[in-house]
């Protein structure tokens, strides 16, 4: 049992480090992709292809002067970015990164914890994330920050409803809330997106809104709100906010891949005739390939679509996505009843 | 009346059902941005890669020295007169004994300044110069932090004897033909001119 504990601890550290590393290189990828999509060159000075740019950015963030607004609530002001970062990192705990490695006959699952309410945990932690933005924006004692925080919280709460409802259809179909079990089911059958295309569409739109990414980046729009909730932030506290956003993007890509696109499974994986451990590594690679594709879509959308207007955002959330997700649940129920899957 | 065949008549109408979905339009837009992934960037990474200049490009000026290394400029002021932007100013001085290897003529420019912020790089100074002393080159005027730095004095304008600036592209056949004509006093080199000065005295 001790070996398992040590293994989990190592896995925790690996997931944490990989999340941070991915987030760092996503900033580079974002800038590079934006440049390419706009026929520019992008960062290319630091190292080959600008690959050392994230390190330079990180050093810059640490070296910047730490500013605390005079009339802000100091405790909450520091708590905001910390909370946002912590919740962003916490979500990685329930993602299954691969089927599992067998050492000396003991199966070490490549998932930090396969709790049977994984999906609920995910939704819960993501909802706490909004407190980071809310507290940070409120504690800044700045009108722009407050407006940004207000927008962020109302947006996240609105879209969480549709997101949760789109997941209910998935849960009805799979009959489980555990992400590990959902991944294993997709190994046996087809990827869930085949059965839940509408659910996936709703989920990906909500994921964009939850991560405050364009076209739902109203909380941090520069043009109207001077940066939104992080107007007053500087140095590494700003860095934490920006970094956590990328971690959120990485995790939501992983969640989308796990829930809808077969998780770590890839086609014909059992026909290759590989032993379990090699297969597990290949599965991790496959999952990361899926994640990278989703991250690419995140960035691709950002550099294509303009920002929503606030009333359009609320209209889409409450009057389009919410009825659609309810209809999705209804249709899923009817189809399951007709196929005789309901007892 | 349509001036081009590209004009479209704009109408205000109700959106169709598929347009109200917005998704087809979004995918169309995303395909457009995706196509840019495969387009070549037109950027020239300037300090590493230099853009090819036209052979008659008019950039930063150079004050030439003659074959013996003496400054050709005699501070006649014709360039300053010709300059439409009034960018050139100079002060003349008389050559002292023993300075013959420094200045080609008895008179020389002790101060010669071109304000690069005023200059329009028209090349009229070069055309006006009777001494083949000033040329525009294919060098780009470097940027600076202050306006004062953009007033170039002799330290930046006169070419060094170690690294002469090639202006052969600016010397058209008729210019070269003119320069060979030794009947003109200013076309003689320092060595050519020296016995003549002695003859007069």
GROMACS .gro file of C-alpha atoms in nm, chain A residues 8-259:
model
  252
    8UNK     CA    1   0.029   0.856  -0.633
    9UNK     CA    2   0.249   1.126  -0.485
   10UNK     CA    3   0.484   1.101  -0.782
   11UNK     CA    4   0.188   1.107  -1.019
   12UNK     CA    5   0.054   1.420  -0.845
   13UNK     CA    6   0.387   1.595  -0.898
   14UNK     CA    7   0.406   1.478  -1.260
   15UNK     CA    8   0.053   1.599  -1.337
   16UNK     CA    9   0.126   1.932  -1.166
   17UNK     CA   10   0.454   1.983  -1.351
   18UNK     CA   11   0.306   1.875  -1.683
   19UNK     CA   12   0.010   2.111  -1.634
   20UNK     CA   13   0.247   2.401  -1.565
   21UNK     CA   14   0.475   2.306  -1.854
   22UNK     CA   15   0.184   2.273  -2.092
   23UNK     CA   16   0.045   2.608  -1.976
   24UNK     CA   17   0.384   2.772  -2.029
   25UNK     CA   18   0.421   2.634  -2.377
   26UNK     CA   19   0.058   2.712  -2.456
   27UNK     CA   20   0.142   3.080  -2.413
   28UNK     CA   21   0.414   3.032  -2.670
   29UNK     CA   22   0.182   2.827  -2.893
   30UNK     CA   23  -0.089   3.087  -2.865
   31UNK     CA   24   0.140   3.370  -2.971
   32UNK     CA   25   0.293   3.164  -3.247
   33UNK     CA   26  -0.043   3.045  -3.380
   34UNK     CA   27  -0.189   3.394  -3.362
   35UNK     CA   28   0.106   3.519  -3.561
   36UNK     CA   29   0.078   3.248  -3.824
   37UNK     CA   30  -0.296   3.297  -3.864
   38UNK     CA   31  -0.233   3.667  -3.915
   39UNK     CA   32   0.058   3.608  -4.156
   40UNK     CA   33   0.314   3.724  -3.903
   41UNK     CA   34   0.626   3.555  -3.766
   42UNK     CA   35   0.559   3.563  -3.392
   43UNK     CA   36   0.816   3.519  -3.116
   44UNK     CA   37   1.137   3.389  -3.271
   45UNK     CA   38   1.416   3.571  -3.085
   46UNK     CA   39   1.452   3.364  -2.767
   47UNK     CA   40   1.598   3.031  -2.868
   48UNK     CA   41   1.517   2.833  -3.182
   49UNK     CA   42   1.163   2.917  -3.301
   50UNK     CA   43   1.129   3.129  -2.988
   51UNK     CA   44   1.099   2.816  -2.775
   52UNK     CA   45   1.264   2.983  -2.477
   53UNK     CA   46   1.006   3.262  -2.482
   54UNK     CA   47   0.795   3.117  -2.195
   55UNK     CA   48   1.104   3.113  -1.973
   56UNK     CA   49   1.181   3.473  -2.064
   57UNK     CA   50   0.817   3.566  -1.993
   58UNK     CA   51   0.828   3.383  -1.660
   59UNK     CA   52   1.148   3.562  -1.558
   60UNK     CA   53   0.992   3.891  -1.662
   61UNK     CA   54   0.681   3.822  -1.453
   62UNK     CA   55   0.892   3.746  -1.145
   63UNK     CA   56   1.113   4.051  -1.188
   64UNK     CA   57   0.826   4.298  -1.223
   65UNK     CA   58   0.747   4.530  -0.938
   66UNK     CA   59   0.489   4.396  -0.696
   67UNK     CA   60   0.208   4.651  -0.662
   68UNK     CA   61  -0.070   4.650  -0.406
   69UNK     CA   62  -0.345   4.906  -0.463
   70UNK     CA   63  -0.365   5.141  -0.163
   71UNK     CA   64  -0.726   5.088  -0.064
   72UNK     CA   65  -0.760   4.725  -0.159
   73UNK     CA   66  -0.833   4.444   0.079
   74UNK     CA   67  -0.484   4.301   0.102
   75UNK     CA   68  -0.576   3.951   0.214
   76UNK     CA   69  -0.847   3.899  -0.047
   77UNK     CA   70  -0.636   4.066  -0.314
   78UNK     CA   71  -0.367   3.802  -0.270
   79UNK     CA   72  -0.617   3.523  -0.213
   80UNK     CA   73  -0.786   3.581  -0.552
   81UNK     CA   74  -0.511   3.464  -0.789
   82UNK     CA   75  -0.403   3.191  -0.545
   83UNK     CA   76  -0.754   3.047  -0.538
   84UNK     CA   77  -0.784   3.065  -0.915
   85UNK     CA   78  -0.453   2.886  -0.959
   86UNK     CA   79  -0.524   2.620  -0.696
   87UNK     CA   80  -0.863   2.530  -0.842
   88UNK     CA   81  -0.712   2.519  -1.190
   89UNK     CA   82  -0.449   2.271  -1.074
   90UNK     CA   83  -0.695   2.065  -0.867
   91UNK     CA   84  -0.907   1.963  -1.166
   92UNK     CA   85  -0.625   1.753  -1.306
   93UNK     CA   86  -0.667   1.501  -1.024
   94UNK     CA   87  -0.956   1.305  -1.175
   95UNK     CA   88  -0.839   1.287  -1.535
   96UNK     CA   89  -0.732   0.937  -1.641
   97UNK     CA   90  -0.407   0.984  -1.837
   98UNK     CA   91  -0.380   0.619  -1.941
   99UNK     CA   92  -0.513   0.275  -1.854
  100UNK     CA   93  -0.243   0.184  -1.604
  101UNK     CA   94   0.106   0.044  -1.562
  102UNK     CA   95   0.162  -0.304  -1.417
  103UNK     CA   96   0.475  -0.343  -1.206
  104UNK     CA   97   0.531  -0.676  -1.022
  105UNK     CA   98   0.173  -0.777  -1.086
  106UNK     CA   99   0.033  -0.464  -0.922
  107UNK     CA  100  -0.172  -0.231  -1.146
  108UNK     CA  101  -0.084   0.133  -1.100
  109UNK     CA  102  -0.365   0.334  -1.261
  110UNK     CA  103  -0.251   0.649  -1.442
  111UNK     CA  104  -0.508   0.859  -1.265
  112UNK     CA  105  -0.449   1.036  -0.937
  113UNK     CA  106  -0.787   0.938  -0.799
  114UNK     CA  107  -1.077   0.761  -0.964
  115UNK     CA  108  -1.351   0.889  -0.735
  116UNK     CA  109  -1.696   0.767  -0.828
  117UNK     CA  110  -1.826   1.125  -0.844
  118UNK     CA  111  -1.544   1.249  -1.067
  119UNK     CA  112  -1.771   1.457  -1.287
  120UNK     CA  113  -1.937   1.626  -0.989
  121UNK     CA  114  -1.594   1.696  -0.839
  122UNK     CA  115  -1.489   1.853  -1.168
  123UNK     CA  116  -1.795   2.077  -1.189
  124UNK     CA  117  -1.761   2.169  -0.822
  125UNK     CA  118  -1.395   2.267  -0.846
  126UNK     CA  119  -1.455   2.463  -1.165
  127UNK     CA  120  -1.733   2.656  -0.988
  128UNK     CA  121  -1.497   2.743  -0.704
  129UNK     CA  122  -1.260   2.881  -0.966
  130UNK     CA  123  -1.496   3.170  -1.028
  131UNK     CA  124  -1.443   3.283  -0.667
  132UNK     CA  125  -1.080   3.350  -0.750
  133UNK     CA  126  -1.183   3.595  -1.020
  134UNK     CA  127  -1.466   3.739  -0.811
  135UNK     CA  128  -1.256   3.792  -0.499
  136UNK     CA  129  -0.964   3.928  -0.701
  137UNK     CA  130  -1.182   4.169  -0.893
  138UNK     CA  131  -1.371   4.284  -0.588
  139UNK     CA  132  -1.068   4.323  -0.362
  140UNK     CA  133  -0.893   4.543  -0.622
  141UNK     CA  134  -1.127   4.831  -0.531
  142UNK     CA  135  -1.142   4.935  -0.894
  143UNK     CA  136  -1.452   4.982  -1.103
  144UNK     CA  137  -1.311   4.808  -1.408
  145UNK     CA  138  -1.201   4.511  -1.202
  146UNK     CA  139  -1.539   4.493  -1.034
  147UNK     CA  140  -1.720   4.501  -1.368
  148UNK     CA  141  -1.488   4.234  -1.503
  149UNK     CA  142  -1.544   4.017  -1.198
  150UNK     CA  143  -1.917   4.073  -1.224
  151UNK     CA  144  -1.916   3.967  -1.585
  152UNK     CA  145  -1.697   3.668  -1.514
  153UNK     CA  146  -1.914   3.539  -1.234
  154UNK     CA  147  -2.245   3.589  -1.415
  155UNK     CA  148  -2.103   3.434  -1.730
  156UNK     CA  149  -1.959   3.133  -1.552
  157UNK     CA  150  -2.275   3.073  -1.352
  158UNK     CA  151  -2.491   3.101  -1.666
  159UNK     CA  152  -2.285   2.862  -1.868
  160UNK     CA  153  -2.236   2.616  -1.586
  161UNK     CA  154  -2.608   2.540  -1.606
  162UNK     CA  155  -2.595   2.440  -1.971
  163UNK     CA  156  -2.266   2.258  -1.914
  164UNK     CA  157  -2.408   2.057  -1.627
  165UNK     CA  158  -2.722   1.970  -1.823
  166UNK     CA  159  -2.521   1.861  -2.128
  167UNK     CA  160  -2.326   1.633  -1.897
  168UNK     CA  161  -2.646   1.486  -1.752
  169UNK     CA  162  -2.730   1.338  -2.094
  170UNK     CA  163  -2.383   1.184  -2.099
  171UNK     CA  164  -2.423   1.048  -1.747
  172UNK     CA  165  -2.763   0.901  -1.841
  173UNK     CA  166  -2.598   0.721  -2.129
  174UNK     CA  167  -2.288   0.595  -1.950
  175UNK     CA  168  -2.456   0.538  -1.615
  176UNK     CA  169  -2.151   0.655  -1.420
  177UNK     CA  170  -1.992   0.974  -1.286
  178UNK     CA  171  -1.643   0.828  -1.274
  179UNK     CA  172  -1.411   0.951  -1.548
  180UNK     CA  173  -1.207   0.632  -1.536
  181UNK     CA  174  -1.520   0.425  -1.595
  182UNK     CA  175  -1.630   0.654  -1.882
  183UNK     CA  176  -1.289   0.605  -2.045
  184UNK     CA  177  -1.309   0.226  -2.006
  185UNK     CA  178  -1.659   0.222  -2.157
  186UNK     CA  179  -1.531   0.406  -2.462
  187UNK     CA  180  -1.259   0.144  -2.498
  188UNK     CA  181  -1.529  -0.123  -2.538
  189UNK     CA  182  -1.763   0.081  -2.757
  190UNK     CA  183  -1.745   0.391  -2.971
  191UNK     CA  184  -1.644   0.738  -2.852
  192UNK     CA  185  -1.926   0.917  -2.675
  193UNK     CA  186  -1.933   1.198  -2.930
  194UNK     CA  187  -2.097   0.955  -3.175
  195UNK     CA  188  -2.397   0.927  -2.943
  196UNK     CA  189  -2.384   1.279  -2.803
  197UNK     CA  190  -2.290   1.521  -3.085
  198UNK     CA  191  -2.524   1.794  -2.959
  199UNK     CA  192  -2.407   1.740  -2.604
  200UNK     CA  193  -2.047   1.779  -2.715
  201UNK     CA  194  -2.126   2.098  -2.906
  202UNK     CA  195  -2.295   2.247  -2.599
  203UNK     CA  196  -2.010   2.129  -2.380
  204UNK     CA  197  -1.736   2.280  -2.596
  205UNK     CA  198  -1.919   2.615  -2.616
  206UNK     CA  199  -1.962   2.614  -2.238
  207UNK     CA  200  -1.598   2.515  -2.196
  208UNK     CA  201  -1.499   2.823  -2.396
  209UNK     CA  202  -1.717   3.036  -2.171
  210UNK     CA  203  -1.593   2.871  -1.850
  211UNK     CA  204  -1.229   2.929  -1.938
  212UNK     CA  205  -1.300   3.293  -2.032
  213UNK     CA  206  -1.166   3.236  -2.379
  214UNK     CA  207  -1.264   3.426  -2.690
  215UNK     CA  208  -1.536   3.476  -2.802
  216UNK     CA  209  -1.644   3.470  -2.437
  217UNK     CA  210  -1.355   3.675  -2.298
  218UNK     CA  211  -1.574   3.960  -2.177
  219UNK     CA  212  -1.438   3.953  -1.820
  220UNK     CA  213  -1.091   4.049  -1.937
  221UNK     CA  214  -1.152   4.259  -2.243
  222UNK     CA  215  -0.887   4.524  -2.281
  223UNK     CA  216  -1.089   4.764  -2.490
  224UNK     CA  217  -1.374   4.833  -2.246
  225UNK     CA  218  -1.249   4.715  -1.908
  226UNK     CA  219  -0.873   4.781  -1.924
  227UNK     CA  220  -0.806   4.414  -1.862
  228UNK     CA  221  -1.111   4.339  -1.647
  229UNK     CA  222  -1.060   4.163  -1.317
  230UNK     CA  223  -0.680   4.171  -1.339
  231UNK     CA  224  -0.648   4.544  -1.407
  232UNK     CA  225  -0.483   4.612  -1.070
  233UNK     CA  226  -0.266   4.303  -1.070
  234UNK     CA  227   0.101   4.306  -1.146
  235UNK     CA  228   0.403   4.081  -1.134
  236UNK     CA  229   0.349   3.714  -1.055
  237UNK     CA  230  -0.007   3.766  -0.925
  238UNK     CA  231  -0.104   3.870  -1.276
  239UNK     CA  232   0.108   3.582  -1.400
  240UNK     CA  233  -0.093   3.341  -1.185
  241UNK     CA  234  -0.420   3.466  -1.332
  242UNK     CA  235  -0.294   3.433  -1.688
  243UNK     CA  236  -0.126   3.101  -1.617
  244UNK     CA  237  -0.431   2.953  -1.447
  245UNK     CA  238  -0.636   3.042  -1.753
  246UNK     CA  239  -0.406   2.830  -1.966
  247UNK     CA  240  -0.413   2.546  -1.716
  248UNK     CA  241  -0.793   2.564  -1.724
  249UNK     CA  242  -0.775   2.541  -2.101
  250UNK     CA  243  -0.546   2.240  -2.081
  251UNK     CA  244  -0.767   2.062  -1.827
  252UNK     CA  245  -1.090   2.136  -2.013
  253UNK     CA  246  -0.928   2.002  -2.330
  254UNK     CA  247  -0.839   1.688  -2.135
  255UNK     CA  248  -1.194   1.664  -1.999
  256UNK     CA  249  -1.345   1.702  -2.346
  257UNK     CA  250  -1.112   1.436  -2.483
  258UNK     CA  251  -1.194   1.204  -2.192
  259UNK     CA  252  -1.569   1.252  -2.189
   0.00000   0.00000   0.00000
